[in-house]
Amino acid sequence: MNYGTVQQGVITAPLTMCSNFNGVGAWHTLTDEKRAEHGWYPCDVINEGYNSRTQTRSALPELSFDGERIKAEYTITDKPLETIRQESLEALADIRYAREIEGVTSAEGIQQWTDRANRALLTDKISFMSDNPGINRTSWKARNGFVQLDVEGLKDLQSLVGFHVDQTYKAENAVSDMIVAAETIEDLLSINIADEFEIAFSGS
């Protein structure tokens, strides 16, 4: 049960029943009639639940009071097709990014970060090694510790990382095409974005 208060004509709701209000304790033991003597009333909440994928809800409810009960009614609005489409594309981009930076493991067991900062570090290290042929091997810090690599070993690691990242974008592109092609809200909602991304990623 939700409750609210009416103090000097000001309605505040919905609220969770508190243990102490206006110097009176044990509110949960009082009857509604006793609570009303102190301005504390039951509150009926309308439209509290909604589908966040297809609808928006007002941040605050419209409040009214009939002398015995408070009514808190949220306004629910259906989202237009293009809003749902854009939010679907944003959700897809988040899925792609999470997969993009999850890392890879080489055949030799080197666990490499694949976030953009570490990709830049790998590129810098390859450039340094290429410009200094007298340095045969370098200590490269992988996710699972240091490994000794020559410039070709670094390039192999970079290729593995690049292939992984490329796969994530190809998968995003494939699912993005599905989202863009959807002509109705029902078509959009039928697309399981996470599942379709995994299918495209595995097959890319």
Short mmCIF file of C-alpha atoms in Angstrom, two decimals:
data_model
loop_
_atom_site.label_atom_id
_atom_site.label_comp_id
_atom_site.label_asym_id
_atom_site.label_seq_id
_atom_site.Cartn_x
_atom_site.Cartn_y
_atom_site.Cartn_z
CA MET A 1 0.00 0.00 0.00
CA ASN A 2 1.24 3.48 -0.90
CA TYR A 3 0.59 6.52 1.22
CA GLY A 4 0.99 10.27 1.05
CA THR A 5 0.56 13.38 3.12
CA VAL A 6 -1.64 16.44 2.87
CA GLN A 7 -0.21 19.33 4.84
CA GLN A 8 -1.72 22.84 4.50
CA GLY A 9 -3.20 21.81 1.17
CA VAL A 10 0.09 20.48 -0.21
CA ILE A 11 -0.07 16.86 -1.38
CA THR A 12 3.09 14.75 -1.25
CA ALA A 13 2.80 11.24 -2.67
CA PRO A 14 3.39 8.42 -3.22
CA LEU A 15 5.40 7.73 -0.07
CA THR A 16 6.42 4.61 1.82
CA MET A 17 4.87 4.28 5.24
CA CYS A 18 7.31 5.74 7.76
CA SER A 19 7.84 4.77 11.40
CA ASN A 20 7.66 8.32 12.73
CA PHE A 21 5.83 11.38 11.41
CA ASN A 22 5.02 14.70 13.08
CA GLY A 23 6.20 13.32 16.41
CA VAL A 24 3.91 10.28 16.24
CA GLY A 25 5.54 6.84 16.14
CA ALA A 26 4.47 3.34 15.14
CA TRP A 27 2.46 4.53 12.14
CA HIS A 28 2.12 0.99 10.83
CA THR A 29 -0.02 0.13 13.88
CA LEU A 30 -2.54 2.96 13.37
CA THR A 31 -5.80 2.77 11.45
CA ASP A 32 -6.32 4.90 8.35
CA GLU A 33 -8.71 7.04 10.37
CA LYS A 34 -6.05 7.76 12.99
CA ARG A 35 -3.44 8.49 10.30
CA ALA A 36 -5.83 10.91 8.64
CA GLU A 37 -5.95 12.96 11.84
CA HIS A 38 -2.31 13.77 11.20
CA GLY A 39 -2.60 14.31 7.44
CA TRP A 40 -1.40 10.86 6.33
CA TYR A 41 -3.64 9.14 3.76
CA PRO A 42 -3.72 6.03 1.55
CA CYS A 43 -2.58 6.72 -2.01
CA ASP A 44 -3.81 5.03 -5.17
CA VAL A 45 -1.04 5.04 -7.79
CA ILE A 46 -2.24 4.98 -11.41
CA ASN A 47 0.01 4.05 -14.36
CA GLU A 48 3.06 3.37 -12.21
CA GLY A 49 4.12 0.48 -14.42
CA TYR A 50 4.88 0.94 -18.10
CA ASN A 51 6.86 -0.57 -20.98
CA SER A 52 10.08 1.46 -21.13
CA ARG A 53 10.84 0.11 -24.61
CA THR A 54 7.67 1.54 -26.18
CA GLN A 55 6.43 4.13 -23.70
CA THR A 56 7.56 7.06 -21.60
CA ARG A 57 6.16 7.99 -18.19
CA SER A 58 5.98 11.43 -16.65
CA ALA A 59 8.67 12.02 -14.02
CA LEU A 60 6.08 13.11 -11.46
CA PRO A 61 2.43 12.09 -11.09
CA GLU A 62 -0.55 14.41 -11.11
CA LEU A 63 -1.87 14.48 -7.54
CA SER A 64 -5.42 14.88 -6.31
CA PHE A 65 -7.17 14.39 -2.97
CA ASP A 66 -10.86 13.63 -2.36
CA GLY A 67 -10.75 14.07 1.41
CA GLU A 68 -10.12 10.39 2.13
CA ARG A 69 -7.61 9.12 -0.41
CA ILE A 70 -4.87 10.56 -2.54
CA LYS A 71 -4.63 9.70 -6.23
CA ALA A 72 -1.24 9.86 -7.93
CA GLU A 73 -1.61 9.40 -11.68
CA TYR A 74 1.38 9.20 -14.02
CA THR A 75 1.00 10.13 -17.68
CA ILE A 76 1.98 7.36 -20.09
CA THR A 77 2.87 8.29 -23.68
CA ASP A 78 3.55 5.88 -26.52
CA LYS A 79 6.88 6.40 -28.26
CA PRO A 80 6.85 6.99 -32.03
CA LEU A 81 8.48 4.44 -34.33
CA GLU A 82 11.58 6.54 -35.00
CA THR A 83 12.27 7.06 -31.29
CA ILE A 84 12.15 3.32 -30.67
CA ARG A 85 14.36 2.78 -33.71
CA GLN A 86 16.97 5.26 -32.48
CA GLU A 87 16.97 3.78 -28.97
CA SER A 88 17.34 0.31 -30.49
CA LEU A 89 20.39 1.46 -32.45
CA GLU A 90 21.87 2.97 -29.28
CA ALA A 91 21.29 -0.27 -27.38
CA LEU A 92 22.97 -2.15 -30.22
CA ALA A 93 25.98 0.18 -30.08
CA ASP A 94 26.30 -0.50 -26.34
CA ILE A 95 26.27 -4.25 -26.99
CA ARG A 96 28.90 -3.87 -29.69
CA TYR A 97 31.13 -1.72 -27.49
CA ALA A 98 30.98 -4.20 -24.61
CA ARG A 99 32.08 -6.98 -26.97
CA GLU A 100 34.68 -4.74 -28.61
CA ILE A 101 36.57 -4.14 -25.36
CA GLU A 102 36.17 -7.60 -23.80
CA GLY A 103 39.65 -8.73 -24.89
CA VAL A 104 41.11 -11.61 -26.90
CA THR A 105 43.42 -14.55 -26.24
CA SER A 106 46.09 -15.57 -28.72
CA ALA A 107 46.97 -19.16 -29.62
CA GLU A 108 49.98 -18.76 -27.32
CA GLY A 109 47.70 -17.85 -24.40
CA ILE A 110 48.42 -14.12 -24.40
CA GLN A 111 45.38 -12.30 -23.06
CA GLN A 112 45.21 -8.89 -24.69
CA TRP A 113 42.99 -5.93 -23.82
CA THR A 114 41.07 -4.62 -26.80
CA ASP A 115 39.89 -1.24 -25.55
CA ARG A 116 40.92 1.74 -27.62
CA ALA A 117 43.62 3.00 -25.27
CA ASN A 118 45.40 -0.36 -25.24
CA ARG A 119 45.08 -0.66 -29.02
CA ALA A 120 46.85 2.68 -29.31
CA LEU A 121 49.60 1.48 -26.95
CA LEU A 122 50.09 -1.60 -29.09
CA THR A 123 50.39 0.53 -32.21
CA ASP A 124 52.91 2.80 -30.49
CA LYS A 125 54.99 -0.17 -29.36
CA ILE A 126 55.09 -1.60 -32.89
CA SER A 127 56.14 1.80 -34.24
CA PHE A 128 58.89 2.03 -31.62
CA MET A 129 60.21 -1.44 -32.37
CA SER A 130 60.13 -0.81 -36.13
CA ASP A 131 62.09 2.43 -35.69
CA ASN A 132 64.67 0.71 -33.50
CA PRO A 133 65.67 -2.55 -35.27
CA GLY A 134 68.50 -3.05 -32.78
CA ILE A 135 65.93 -3.92 -30.12
CA ASN A 136 65.04 -7.52 -30.85
CA ARG A 137 62.46 -8.14 -28.12
CA THR A 138 60.41 -6.10 -25.69
CA SER A 139 58.48 -6.69 -22.50
CA TRP A 140 54.82 -6.42 -23.39
CA LYS A 141 52.30 -6.21 -20.56
CA ALA A 142 49.32 -8.37 -21.41
CA ARG A 143 46.23 -8.85 -19.30
CA ASN A 144 47.71 -12.03 -17.78
CA GLY A 145 51.21 -10.64 -17.21
CA PHE A 146 54.38 -9.71 -19.06
CA VAL A 147 55.49 -11.55 -22.20
CA GLN A 148 58.62 -11.15 -24.32
CA LEU A 149 57.76 -10.36 -27.94
CA ASP A 150 59.60 -9.24 -31.06
CA VAL A 151 58.05 -6.84 -33.53
CA GLU A 152 56.48 -9.69 -35.53
CA GLY A 153 54.92 -11.09 -32.39
CA LEU A 154 53.47 -7.66 -31.63
CA LYS A 155 52.09 -7.40 -35.16
CA ASP A 156 50.48 -10.82 -34.85
CA LEU A 157 48.82 -9.67 -31.63
CA GLN A 158 47.69 -6.47 -33.32
CA SER A 159 46.17 -8.46 -36.19
CA LEU A 160 44.26 -10.63 -33.72
CA VAL A 161 42.94 -7.55 -31.96
CA GLY A 162 42.06 -5.87 -35.24
CA PHE A 163 40.17 -8.92 -36.49
CA HIS A 164 38.19 -9.07 -33.24
CA VAL A 165 37.25 -5.39 -33.40
CA ASP A 166 36.35 -5.67 -37.08
CA GLN A 167 34.03 -8.58 -36.30
CA THR A 168 32.17 -6.51 -33.71
CA TYR A 169 31.51 -3.72 -36.18
CA LYS A 170 30.43 -6.12 -38.92
CA ALA A 171 27.97 -7.67 -36.48
CA GLU A 172 26.65 -4.26 -35.45
CA ASN A 173 26.25 -3.32 -39.11
CA ALA A 174 24.25 -6.48 -39.83
CA VAL A 175 21.83 -5.93 -36.94
CA SER A 176 21.65 -2.21 -37.65
CA ASP A 177 20.39 -3.02 -41.14
CA MET A 178 17.63 -5.12 -39.58
CA ILE A 179 16.61 -2.29 -37.26
CA VAL A 180 16.63 0.31 -40.02
CA ALA A 181 14.58 -1.95 -42.29
CA ALA A 182 11.82 -2.48 -39.72
CA GLU A 183 8.68 -0.74 -40.95
CA THR A 184 6.50 -1.01 -37.86
CA ILE A 185 6.90 -0.98 -34.10
CA GLU A 186 5.90 -4.64 -34.08
CA ASP A 187 8.72 -5.39 -36.51
CA LEU A 188 11.20 -3.59 -34.26
CA LEU A 189 10.03 -5.34 -31.12
CA SER A 190 10.39 -8.71 -32.82
CA ILE A 191 14.15 -8.14 -33.12
CA ASN A 192 16.09 -9.57 -30.18
CA ILE A 193 19.03 -7.22 -30.48
CA ALA A 194 21.41 -9.12 -28.19
CA ASP A 195 20.69 -12.50 -29.78
CA GLU A 196 20.92 -11.17 -33.32
CA PHE A 197 24.25 -9.52 -32.52
CA GLU A 198 25.67 -12.78 -31.19
CA ILE A 199 24.49 -14.65 -34.28
CA ALA A 200 26.05 -12.05 -36.58
CA PHE A 201 29.27 -11.90 -34.54
CA SER A 202 29.69 -15.66 -34.55
CA GLY A 203 29.10 -15.83 -38.29
CA SER A 204 31.18 -12.85 -39.31
#
